Short mmCIF file of C-alpha atoms and ligand atoms in Angstrom, two decimals:
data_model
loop_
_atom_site.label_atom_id
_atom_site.label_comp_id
_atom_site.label_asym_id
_atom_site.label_seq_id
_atom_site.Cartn_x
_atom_site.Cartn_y
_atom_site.Cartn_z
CA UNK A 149 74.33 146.75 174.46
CA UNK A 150 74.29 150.42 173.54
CA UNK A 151 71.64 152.68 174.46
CA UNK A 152 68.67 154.00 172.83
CA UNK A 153 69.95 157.40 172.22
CA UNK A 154 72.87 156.47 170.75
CA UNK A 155 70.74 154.14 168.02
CA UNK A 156 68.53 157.25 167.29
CA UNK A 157 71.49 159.48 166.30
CA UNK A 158 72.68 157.34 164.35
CA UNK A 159 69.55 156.47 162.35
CA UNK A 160 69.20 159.97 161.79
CA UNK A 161 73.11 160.91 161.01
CA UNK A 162 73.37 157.99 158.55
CA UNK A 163 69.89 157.67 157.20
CA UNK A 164 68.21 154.92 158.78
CA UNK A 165 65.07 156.01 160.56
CA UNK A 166 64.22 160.17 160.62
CA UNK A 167 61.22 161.58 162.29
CA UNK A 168 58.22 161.59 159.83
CA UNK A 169 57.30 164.90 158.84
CA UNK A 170 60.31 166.50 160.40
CA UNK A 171 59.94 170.12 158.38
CA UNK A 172 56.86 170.30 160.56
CA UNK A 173 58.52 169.14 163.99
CA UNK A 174 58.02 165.68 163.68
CA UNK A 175 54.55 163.83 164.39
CA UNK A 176 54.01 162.07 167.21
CA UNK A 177 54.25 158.14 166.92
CA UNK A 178 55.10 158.55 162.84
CA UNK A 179 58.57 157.51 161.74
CA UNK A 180 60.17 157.30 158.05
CA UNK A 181 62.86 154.91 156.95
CA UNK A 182 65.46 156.36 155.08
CA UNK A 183 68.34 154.86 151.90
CA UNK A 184 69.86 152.58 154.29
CA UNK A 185 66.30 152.23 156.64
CA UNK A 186 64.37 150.73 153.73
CA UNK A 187 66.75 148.23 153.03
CA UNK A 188 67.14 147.39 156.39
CA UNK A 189 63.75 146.37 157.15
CA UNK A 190 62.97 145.20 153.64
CA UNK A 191 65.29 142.48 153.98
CA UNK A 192 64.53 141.73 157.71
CA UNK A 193 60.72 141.43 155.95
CA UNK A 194 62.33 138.68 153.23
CA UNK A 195 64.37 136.61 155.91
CA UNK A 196 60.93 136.18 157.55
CA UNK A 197 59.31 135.74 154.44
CA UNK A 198 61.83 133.16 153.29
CA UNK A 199 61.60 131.39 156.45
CA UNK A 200 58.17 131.43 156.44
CA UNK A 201 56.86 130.90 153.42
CA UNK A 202 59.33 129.90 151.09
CA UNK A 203 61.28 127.74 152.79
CA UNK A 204 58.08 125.77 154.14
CA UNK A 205 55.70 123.62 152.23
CA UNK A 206 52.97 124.23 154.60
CA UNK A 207 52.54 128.40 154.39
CA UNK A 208 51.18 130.00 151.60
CA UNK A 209 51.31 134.00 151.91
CA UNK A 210 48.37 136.97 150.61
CA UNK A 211 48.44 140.69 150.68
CA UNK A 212 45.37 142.13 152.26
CA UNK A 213 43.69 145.31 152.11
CA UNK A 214 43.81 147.78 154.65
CA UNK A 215 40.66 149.00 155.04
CA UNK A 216 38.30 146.29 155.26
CA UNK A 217 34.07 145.80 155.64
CA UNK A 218 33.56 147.48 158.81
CA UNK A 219 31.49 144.26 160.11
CA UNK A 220 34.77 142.37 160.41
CA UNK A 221 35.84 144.67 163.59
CA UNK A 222 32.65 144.20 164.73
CA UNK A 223 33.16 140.44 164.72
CA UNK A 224 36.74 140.31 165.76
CA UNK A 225 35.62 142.53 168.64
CA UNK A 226 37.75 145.17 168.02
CA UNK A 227 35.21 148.01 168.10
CA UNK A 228 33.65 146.54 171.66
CA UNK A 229 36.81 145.52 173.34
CA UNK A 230 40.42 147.42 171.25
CA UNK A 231 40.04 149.44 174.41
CA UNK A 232 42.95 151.31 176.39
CA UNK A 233 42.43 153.34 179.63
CA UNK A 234 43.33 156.45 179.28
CA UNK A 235 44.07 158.73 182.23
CA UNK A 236 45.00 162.49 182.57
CA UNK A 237 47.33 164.51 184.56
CA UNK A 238 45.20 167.73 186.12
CA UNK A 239 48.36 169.53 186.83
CA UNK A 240 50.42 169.33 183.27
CA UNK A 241 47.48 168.15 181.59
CA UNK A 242 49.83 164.77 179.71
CA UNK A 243 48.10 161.91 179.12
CA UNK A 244 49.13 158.50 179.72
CA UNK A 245 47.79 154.97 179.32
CA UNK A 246 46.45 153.68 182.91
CA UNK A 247 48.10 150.55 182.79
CA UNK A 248 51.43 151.90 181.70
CA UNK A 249 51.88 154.44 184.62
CA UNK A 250 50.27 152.33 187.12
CA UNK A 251 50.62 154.77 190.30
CA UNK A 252 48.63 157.25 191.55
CA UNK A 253 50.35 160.15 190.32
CA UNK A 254 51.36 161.75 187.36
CA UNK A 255 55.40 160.16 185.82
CA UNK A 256 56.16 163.48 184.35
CA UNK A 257 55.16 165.86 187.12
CA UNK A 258 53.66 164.26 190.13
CA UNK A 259 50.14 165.89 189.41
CA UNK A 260 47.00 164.05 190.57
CA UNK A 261 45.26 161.87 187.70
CA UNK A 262 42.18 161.75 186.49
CA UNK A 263 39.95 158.60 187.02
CA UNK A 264 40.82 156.29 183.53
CA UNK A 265 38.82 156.58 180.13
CA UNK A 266 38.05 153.84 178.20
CA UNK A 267 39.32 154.59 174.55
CA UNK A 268 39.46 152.72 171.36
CA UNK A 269 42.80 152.85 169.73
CA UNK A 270 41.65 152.19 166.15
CA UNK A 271 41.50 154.60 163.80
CA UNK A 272 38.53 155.43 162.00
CA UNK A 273 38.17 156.90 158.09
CA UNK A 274 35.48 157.93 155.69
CA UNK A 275 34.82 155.41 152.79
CA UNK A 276 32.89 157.46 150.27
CA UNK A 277 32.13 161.08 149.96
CA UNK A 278 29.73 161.68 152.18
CA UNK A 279 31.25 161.64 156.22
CA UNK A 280 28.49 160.21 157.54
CA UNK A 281 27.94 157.27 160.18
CA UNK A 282 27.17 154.59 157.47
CA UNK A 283 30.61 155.23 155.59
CA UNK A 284 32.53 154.97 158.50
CA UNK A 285 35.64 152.62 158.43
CA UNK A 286 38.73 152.00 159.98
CA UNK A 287 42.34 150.91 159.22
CA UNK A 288 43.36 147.79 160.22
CA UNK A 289 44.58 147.33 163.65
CA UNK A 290 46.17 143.85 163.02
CA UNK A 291 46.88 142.05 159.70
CA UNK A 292 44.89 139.09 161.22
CA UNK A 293 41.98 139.45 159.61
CA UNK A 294 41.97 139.29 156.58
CA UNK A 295 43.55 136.02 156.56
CA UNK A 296 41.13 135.06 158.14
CA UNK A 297 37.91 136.31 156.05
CA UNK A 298 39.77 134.81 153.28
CA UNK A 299 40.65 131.41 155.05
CA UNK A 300 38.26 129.71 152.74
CA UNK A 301 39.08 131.41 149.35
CA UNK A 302 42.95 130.37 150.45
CA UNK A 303 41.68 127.15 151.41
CA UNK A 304 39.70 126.31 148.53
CA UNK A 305 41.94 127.62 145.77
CA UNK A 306 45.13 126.22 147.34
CA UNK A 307 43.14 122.58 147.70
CA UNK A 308 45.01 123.04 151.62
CA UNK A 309 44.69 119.88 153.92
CA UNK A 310 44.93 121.04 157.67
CA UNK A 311 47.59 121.85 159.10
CA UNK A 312 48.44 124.99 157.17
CA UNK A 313 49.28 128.42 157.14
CA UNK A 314 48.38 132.01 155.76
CA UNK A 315 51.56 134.24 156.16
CA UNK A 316 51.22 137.95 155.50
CA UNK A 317 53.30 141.67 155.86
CA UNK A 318 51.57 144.75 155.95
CA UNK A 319 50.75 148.06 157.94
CA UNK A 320 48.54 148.12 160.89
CA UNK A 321 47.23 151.03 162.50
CA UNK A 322 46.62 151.92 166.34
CA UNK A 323 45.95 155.36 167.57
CA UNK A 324 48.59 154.72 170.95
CA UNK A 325 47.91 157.15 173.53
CA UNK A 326 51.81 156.75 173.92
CA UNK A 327 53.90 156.28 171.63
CA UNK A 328 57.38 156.15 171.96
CA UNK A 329 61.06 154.13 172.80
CA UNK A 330 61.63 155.56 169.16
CA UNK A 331 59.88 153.28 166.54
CA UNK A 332 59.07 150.59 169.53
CA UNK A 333 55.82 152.03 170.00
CA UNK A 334 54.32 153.90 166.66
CA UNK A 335 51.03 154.71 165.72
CA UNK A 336 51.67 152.54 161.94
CA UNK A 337 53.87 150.26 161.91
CA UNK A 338 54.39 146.59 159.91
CA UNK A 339 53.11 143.26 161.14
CA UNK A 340 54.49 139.85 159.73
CA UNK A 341 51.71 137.47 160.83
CA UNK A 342 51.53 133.66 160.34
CA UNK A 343 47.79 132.86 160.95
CA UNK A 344 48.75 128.43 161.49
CA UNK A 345 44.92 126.37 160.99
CA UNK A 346 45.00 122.82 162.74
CA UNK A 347 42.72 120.51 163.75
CA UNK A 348 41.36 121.02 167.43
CA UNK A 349 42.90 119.25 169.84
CA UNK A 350 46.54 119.27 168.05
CA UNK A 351 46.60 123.25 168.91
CA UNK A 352 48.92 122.97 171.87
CA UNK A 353 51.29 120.63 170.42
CA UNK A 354 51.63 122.80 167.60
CA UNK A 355 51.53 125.70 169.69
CA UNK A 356 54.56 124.50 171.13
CA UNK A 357 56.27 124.26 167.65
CA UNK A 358 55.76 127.83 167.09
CA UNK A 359 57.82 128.80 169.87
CA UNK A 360 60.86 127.23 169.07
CA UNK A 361 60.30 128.18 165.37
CA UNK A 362 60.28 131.74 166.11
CA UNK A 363 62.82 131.25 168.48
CA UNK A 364 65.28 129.75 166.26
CA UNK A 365 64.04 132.72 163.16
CA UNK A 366 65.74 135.28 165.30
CA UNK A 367 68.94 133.13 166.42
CA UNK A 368 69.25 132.00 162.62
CA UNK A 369 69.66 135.88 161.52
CA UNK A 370 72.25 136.99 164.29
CA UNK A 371 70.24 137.75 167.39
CA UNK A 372 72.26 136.73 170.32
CA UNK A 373 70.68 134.38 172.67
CA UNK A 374 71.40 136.12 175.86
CA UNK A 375 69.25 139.16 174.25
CA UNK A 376 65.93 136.89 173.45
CA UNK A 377 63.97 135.07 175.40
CA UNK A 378 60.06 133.50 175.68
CA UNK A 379 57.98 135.05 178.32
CA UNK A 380 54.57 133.45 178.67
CA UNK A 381 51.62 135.38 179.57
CA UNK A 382 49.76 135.27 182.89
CA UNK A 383 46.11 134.48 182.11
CA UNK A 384 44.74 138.13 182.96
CA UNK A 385 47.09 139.39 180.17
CA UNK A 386 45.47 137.58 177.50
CA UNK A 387 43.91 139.36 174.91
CA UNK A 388 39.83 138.89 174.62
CA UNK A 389 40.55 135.91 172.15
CA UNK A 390 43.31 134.13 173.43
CA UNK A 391 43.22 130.94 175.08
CA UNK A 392 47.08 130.79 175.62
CA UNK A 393 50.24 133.41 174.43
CA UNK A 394 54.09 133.95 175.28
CA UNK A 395 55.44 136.67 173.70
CA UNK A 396 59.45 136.40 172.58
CA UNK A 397 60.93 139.28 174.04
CA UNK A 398 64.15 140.97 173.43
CA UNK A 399 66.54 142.72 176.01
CA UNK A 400 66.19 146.62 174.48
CA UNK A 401 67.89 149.42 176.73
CA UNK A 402 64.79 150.22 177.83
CA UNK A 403 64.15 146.59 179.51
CA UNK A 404 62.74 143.18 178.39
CA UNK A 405 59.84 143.95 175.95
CA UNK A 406 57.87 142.18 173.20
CA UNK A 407 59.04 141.55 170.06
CA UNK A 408 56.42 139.11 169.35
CA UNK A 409 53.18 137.73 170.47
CA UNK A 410 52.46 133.83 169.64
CA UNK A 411 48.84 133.29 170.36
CA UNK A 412 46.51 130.27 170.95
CA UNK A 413 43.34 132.29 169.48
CA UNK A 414 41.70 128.87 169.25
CA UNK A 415 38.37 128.92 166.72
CA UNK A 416 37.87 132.33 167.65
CA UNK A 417 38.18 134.48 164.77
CA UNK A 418 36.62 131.93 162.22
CA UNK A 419 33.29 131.45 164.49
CA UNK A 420 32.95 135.08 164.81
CA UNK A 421 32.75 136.06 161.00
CA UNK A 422 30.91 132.85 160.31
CA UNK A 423 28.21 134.04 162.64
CA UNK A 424 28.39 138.03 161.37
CA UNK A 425 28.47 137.03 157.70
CA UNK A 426 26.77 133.68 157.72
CA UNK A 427 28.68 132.35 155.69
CA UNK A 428 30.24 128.22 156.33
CA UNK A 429 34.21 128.66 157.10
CA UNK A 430 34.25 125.18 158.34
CA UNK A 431 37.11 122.88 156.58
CA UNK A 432 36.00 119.71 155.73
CA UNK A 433 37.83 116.74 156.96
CA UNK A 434 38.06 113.92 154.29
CA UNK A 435 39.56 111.52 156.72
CA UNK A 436 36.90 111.68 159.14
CA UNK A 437 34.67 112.76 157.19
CA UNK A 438 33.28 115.77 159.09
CA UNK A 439 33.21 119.68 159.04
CA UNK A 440 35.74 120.99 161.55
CA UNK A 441 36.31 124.42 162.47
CA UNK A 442 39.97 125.10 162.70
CA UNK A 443 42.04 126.09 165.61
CA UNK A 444 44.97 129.36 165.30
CA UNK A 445 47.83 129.49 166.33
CA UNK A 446 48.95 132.78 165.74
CA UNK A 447 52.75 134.09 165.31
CA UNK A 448 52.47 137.45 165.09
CA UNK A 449 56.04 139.96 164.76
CA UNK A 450 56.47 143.47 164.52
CA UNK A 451 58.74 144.33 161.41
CA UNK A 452 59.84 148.07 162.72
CA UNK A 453 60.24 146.49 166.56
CA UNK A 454 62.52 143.59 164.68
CA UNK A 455 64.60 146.30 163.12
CA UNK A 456 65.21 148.00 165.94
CA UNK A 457 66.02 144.92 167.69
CA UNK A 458 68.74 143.93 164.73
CA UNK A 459 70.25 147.27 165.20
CA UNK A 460 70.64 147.38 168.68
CA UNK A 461 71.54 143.94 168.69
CA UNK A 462 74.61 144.16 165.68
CA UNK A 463 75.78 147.63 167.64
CA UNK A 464 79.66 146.93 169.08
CA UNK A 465 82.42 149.51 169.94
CA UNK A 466 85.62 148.34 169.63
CA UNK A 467 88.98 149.99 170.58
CA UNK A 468 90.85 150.16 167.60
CA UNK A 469 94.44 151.74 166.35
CA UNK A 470 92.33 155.04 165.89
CA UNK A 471 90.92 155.44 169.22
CA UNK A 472 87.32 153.30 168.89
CA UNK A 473 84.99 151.91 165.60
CA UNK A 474 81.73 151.15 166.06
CA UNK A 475 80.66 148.45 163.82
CA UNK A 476 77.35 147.25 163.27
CA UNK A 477 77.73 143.70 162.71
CA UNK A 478 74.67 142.54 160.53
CA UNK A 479 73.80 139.03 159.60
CA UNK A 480 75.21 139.67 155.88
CA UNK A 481 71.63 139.01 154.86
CA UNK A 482 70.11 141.91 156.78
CA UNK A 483 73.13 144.61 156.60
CA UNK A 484 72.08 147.30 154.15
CA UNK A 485 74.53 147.09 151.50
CA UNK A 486 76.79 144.32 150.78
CA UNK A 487 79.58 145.55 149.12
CA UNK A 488 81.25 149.29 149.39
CA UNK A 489 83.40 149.98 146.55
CA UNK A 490 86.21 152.34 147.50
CA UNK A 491 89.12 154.02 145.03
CA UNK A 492 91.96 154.49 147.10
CA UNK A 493 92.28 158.21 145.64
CA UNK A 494 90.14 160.50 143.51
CA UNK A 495 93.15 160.02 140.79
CA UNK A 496 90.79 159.59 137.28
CA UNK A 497 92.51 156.25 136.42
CA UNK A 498 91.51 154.71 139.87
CA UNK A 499 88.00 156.34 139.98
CA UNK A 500 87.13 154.81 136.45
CA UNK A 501 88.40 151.45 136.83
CA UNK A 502 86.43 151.45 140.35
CA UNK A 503 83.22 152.57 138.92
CA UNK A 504 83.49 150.23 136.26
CA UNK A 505 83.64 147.55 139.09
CA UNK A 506 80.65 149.29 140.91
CA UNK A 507 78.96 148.70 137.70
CA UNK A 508 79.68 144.72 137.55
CA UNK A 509 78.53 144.27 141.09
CA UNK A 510 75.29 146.28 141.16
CA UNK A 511 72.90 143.56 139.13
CA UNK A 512 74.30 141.06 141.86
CA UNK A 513 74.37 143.07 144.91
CA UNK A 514 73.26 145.95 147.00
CA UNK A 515 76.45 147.87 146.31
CA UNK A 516 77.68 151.33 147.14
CA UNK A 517 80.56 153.61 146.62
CA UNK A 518 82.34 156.26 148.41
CA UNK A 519 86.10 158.16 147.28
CA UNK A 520 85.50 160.95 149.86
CA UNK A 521 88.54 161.06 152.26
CA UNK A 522 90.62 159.03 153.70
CA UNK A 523 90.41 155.22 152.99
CA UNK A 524 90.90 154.76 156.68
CA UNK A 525 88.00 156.95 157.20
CA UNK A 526 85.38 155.58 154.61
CA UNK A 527 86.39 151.74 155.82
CA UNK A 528 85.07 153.18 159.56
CA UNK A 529 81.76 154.60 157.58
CA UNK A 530 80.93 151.32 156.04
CA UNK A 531 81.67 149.72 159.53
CA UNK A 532 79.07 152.25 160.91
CA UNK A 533 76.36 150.77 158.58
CA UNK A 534 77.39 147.14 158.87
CA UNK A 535 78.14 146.56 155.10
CA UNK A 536 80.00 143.16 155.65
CA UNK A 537 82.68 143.65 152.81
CA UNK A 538 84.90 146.79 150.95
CA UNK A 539 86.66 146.43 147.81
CA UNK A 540 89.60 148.92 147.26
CA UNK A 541 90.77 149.74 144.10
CA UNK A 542 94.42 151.03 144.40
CA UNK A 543 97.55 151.62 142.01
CA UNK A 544 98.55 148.17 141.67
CA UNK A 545 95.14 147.39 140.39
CA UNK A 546 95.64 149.78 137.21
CA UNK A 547 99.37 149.46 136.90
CA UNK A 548 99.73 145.63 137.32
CA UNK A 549 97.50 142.75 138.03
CA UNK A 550 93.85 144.06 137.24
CA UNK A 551 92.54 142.51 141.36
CA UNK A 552 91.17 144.46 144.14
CA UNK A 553 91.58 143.97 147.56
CA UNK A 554 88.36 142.86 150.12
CA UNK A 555 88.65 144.24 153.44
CA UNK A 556 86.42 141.70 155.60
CA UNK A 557 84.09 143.91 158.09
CA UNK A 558 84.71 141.41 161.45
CA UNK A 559 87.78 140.48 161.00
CA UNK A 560 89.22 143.38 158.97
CA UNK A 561 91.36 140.70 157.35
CA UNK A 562 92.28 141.55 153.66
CA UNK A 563 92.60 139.48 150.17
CA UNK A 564 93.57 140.13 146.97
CA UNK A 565 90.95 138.85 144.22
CA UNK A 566 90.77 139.23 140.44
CA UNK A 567 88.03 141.72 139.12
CA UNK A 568 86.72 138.88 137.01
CA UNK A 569 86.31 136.62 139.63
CA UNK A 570 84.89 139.47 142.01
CA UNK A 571 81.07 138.51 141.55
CA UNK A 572 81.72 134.60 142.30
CA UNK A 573 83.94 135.02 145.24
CA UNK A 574 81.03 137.65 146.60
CA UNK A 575 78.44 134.58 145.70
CA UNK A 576 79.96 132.66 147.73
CA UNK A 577 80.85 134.71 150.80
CA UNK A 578 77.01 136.62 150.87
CA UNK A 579 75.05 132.81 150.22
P1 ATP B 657 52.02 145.94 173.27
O1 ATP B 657 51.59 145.13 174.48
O2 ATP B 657 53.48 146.27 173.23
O3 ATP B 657 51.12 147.10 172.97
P2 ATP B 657 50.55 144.04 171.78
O4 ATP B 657 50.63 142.84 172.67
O5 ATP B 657 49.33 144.86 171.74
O6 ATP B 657 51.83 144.96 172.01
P3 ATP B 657 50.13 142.49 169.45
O7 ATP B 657 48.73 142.92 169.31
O8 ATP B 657 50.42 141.12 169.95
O9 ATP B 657 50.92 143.57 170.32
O10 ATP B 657 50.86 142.75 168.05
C1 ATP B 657 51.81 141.86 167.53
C2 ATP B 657 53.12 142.56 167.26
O11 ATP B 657 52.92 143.75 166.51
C3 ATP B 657 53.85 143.02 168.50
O12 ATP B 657 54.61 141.97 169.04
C4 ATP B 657 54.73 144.11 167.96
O13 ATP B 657 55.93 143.58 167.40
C5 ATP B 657 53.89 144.71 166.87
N1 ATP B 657 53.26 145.94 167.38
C6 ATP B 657 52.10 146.04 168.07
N2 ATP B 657 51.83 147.31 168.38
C7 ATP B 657 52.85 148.04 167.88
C8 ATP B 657 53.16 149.44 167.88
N3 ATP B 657 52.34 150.33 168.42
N4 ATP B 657 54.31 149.84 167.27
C9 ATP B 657 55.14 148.95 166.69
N5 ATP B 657 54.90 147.63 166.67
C10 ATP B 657 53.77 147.17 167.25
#
């Protein structure tokens, strides 16, 4: 594996991640995804929402609000216990999270610290025009709960029999006191959260399930073994309403670190907001004819820590005629673009018939084309962003038998294919 400061240049160089607000000098924990970036993580977000919804008969998926009634943070516990200690260096004056520096003195310069802080990492807004206490809100911390508040409008209006699931993406929000390992640790980032109801007393069975599940996601689309594995938690790790978790961790540069947290949060959540709102979340059991209060187990990813996972993971440098390519070798699902269509020169007859095979491919495909130097040279540029397949258009195309050739990524084999058949053969190889 590569390091992290290798990944970061090239994010930036070809357009994957850049700092946010970068005119400004960046902002600290804030990171943008650029052309190739968005794609990226978009389809990392549709393997797991394939996988997880779509490909299950069990999971049905929402798309909750950020900013929700400030009572549910009250109920989750968020506001009493989404606490961090915070410590300060009296020399340099940097602050760092207790728990993360863990010494006595100051990682930067050796400088005494202060005695920790507690500090809530949520981030509070305004609702309203008027800034005062009553309007204040904040922005979700976790996707989690708003599944949850609607468990029983998802319930009812789905006609769900337990067990069942409530899958959802979205943005969370946590004020880190430090951020950083490049998008590892950022102040918003995604979540893709499967909140899993069962009937008490099947929990750790199903528990169980989840692991290898979420195992097998990140196998399934090109993580390699050797760089995953399932750490479980010692009890005083668990968060306030856990009553078991292992996270799946991946090997980054930086050492073995979470990619995911799989939670036991037993009948937490529900009893919490059934007590704050008073309203009945109970499920009713037909079969033994009794109101139950589900159990949760929670699978809960990180969609910018995933990315940067995929990336690190595909990154290979190979020694090559040239000197050395690096090739990022994507799952063909999750590599940018699929298809790079190259003319072998800028000659007009070349650059017309390749556009016009540009055009064919682009309803079918994430396609894109390049006729800037060499052909050796753009073939190492699509290798650099993973895109699994280029199609050359070259003299003989024009001149005599109307096929392109396909340059395979891995294997850098070549074939010759017929324009018209060009969109099947690609079917096949990107299914
Ligand atoms: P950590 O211990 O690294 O702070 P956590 O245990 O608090 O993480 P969870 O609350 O379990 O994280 O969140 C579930 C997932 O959300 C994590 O596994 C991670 O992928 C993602 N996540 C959490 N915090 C961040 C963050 N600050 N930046 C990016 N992703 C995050």
């Amino acid at each position: 594996m590569t390091d992290l400061d290798t990944i970061v240049s090239l994010c930036k160089r070809r357009g994957f991640i850049f700092q946010s607000s970068e005119v400004y000098g960046g902002f600290g924990g804030f990171w943008d995804y650029g052309p190739l970036g968005v794609e990226l993580k978009r389809n990392v977000k549709e393997a797991w929402w394939r996988a997880m919804v779509q490909e299950r008969a069990d999971i049905v998926g929402i798309d909750g609000s950020i900013i929700m009634h400030p009572q549910t943070w009250v109920a989750s516990g968020h506001v009493a216990g989404f606490i961090e200690p915070l410590v300060d260096c009296k020399r340099c004056k940097q602050r760092f999270r207790a728990d993360h520096v863990g010494g006595e003195v100051c990682p930067e310069c050796g400088g005494e610290l202060t005695e920790p802080r507690w500090f809530n990492t949520m981030f509070k807004t305004f609702v309203g025009p008027v800034e005062e206490d009553a309007a204040v809100a904040y922005m979700r911390p976790e996707t989690a709960q708003s599944i949850f508040v609607n468990f029983k409008n998802v319930q009812v209006t789905t006609r769900r029999k337990l067990p069942f699931g409530i899958a959802q993406i979205g943005k969370a929000f946590r004020n880190e006191i430090t951020p950083g390992k490049f998008t590892f640790r950022s102040r918003e980032f995604e979540q893709m959260e499967v909140e899993y109801f069962v009937k008490p007393g099947t929990d750790e069975e199903w528990h169980r399930h989840w692991f290898q599940e979420r195992m097998n996601w990140y196998i399934r689309y090109g993580i390699k073994p050797a760089n995953l594995r399932l750490r479980p938690h010692d009890p005083d790790e668990l968060a306030h309403y856990a009553k078991a978790c292992a996270d799946v961790e991946f090997n980054f540069p930086f050492g073995w670190s979470e990619l995911e947290g799989i939670a036991n949060r037993t009948d937490f959540d529900l009893k919490q907001h059934a007590q704050y709102s008073g309203e009945d979340l109970r499920y009713y059991d037909e079969e033994q004819k009794e109101h139950v209060l589900p159990f949760v187990i929670e699978p809960s990813a990180g969609a910018d820590r995933s990315t940067l996972a995929f990336l690190l993971n595909a990154y290979e440098e190979e020694p090559d005629k040239e000197g050395s390519r690096v090739v990022l070798r994507f799952h063909k699902q999750i590599a940018p673009y699929k298809v790079a269509v190259l003319p072998l020169s800028r000659k007009e007859n070349l650059v017309t018939v390749a556009k016009d095979v540009w055009a064919r491919l682009r309803p079918h495909f994430m396609t894109t084309y390049d006729d800037a130097q060499s052909i050796g040279r753009r073939y190492r540029r699509q290798d650099e962003i993973g895109t699994p397949y280029c199609v050359t258009v070259d003299f003989q195309t024009v001149e005599q038998d109307q096929a392109v050739t396909i340059r395979d990524r891995d294997t850098m084999e070549q074939i010759r294919v017929p324009i018209a058949e060009l969109v099947d053969v690609f079917k096949e190889k990107l299914a």
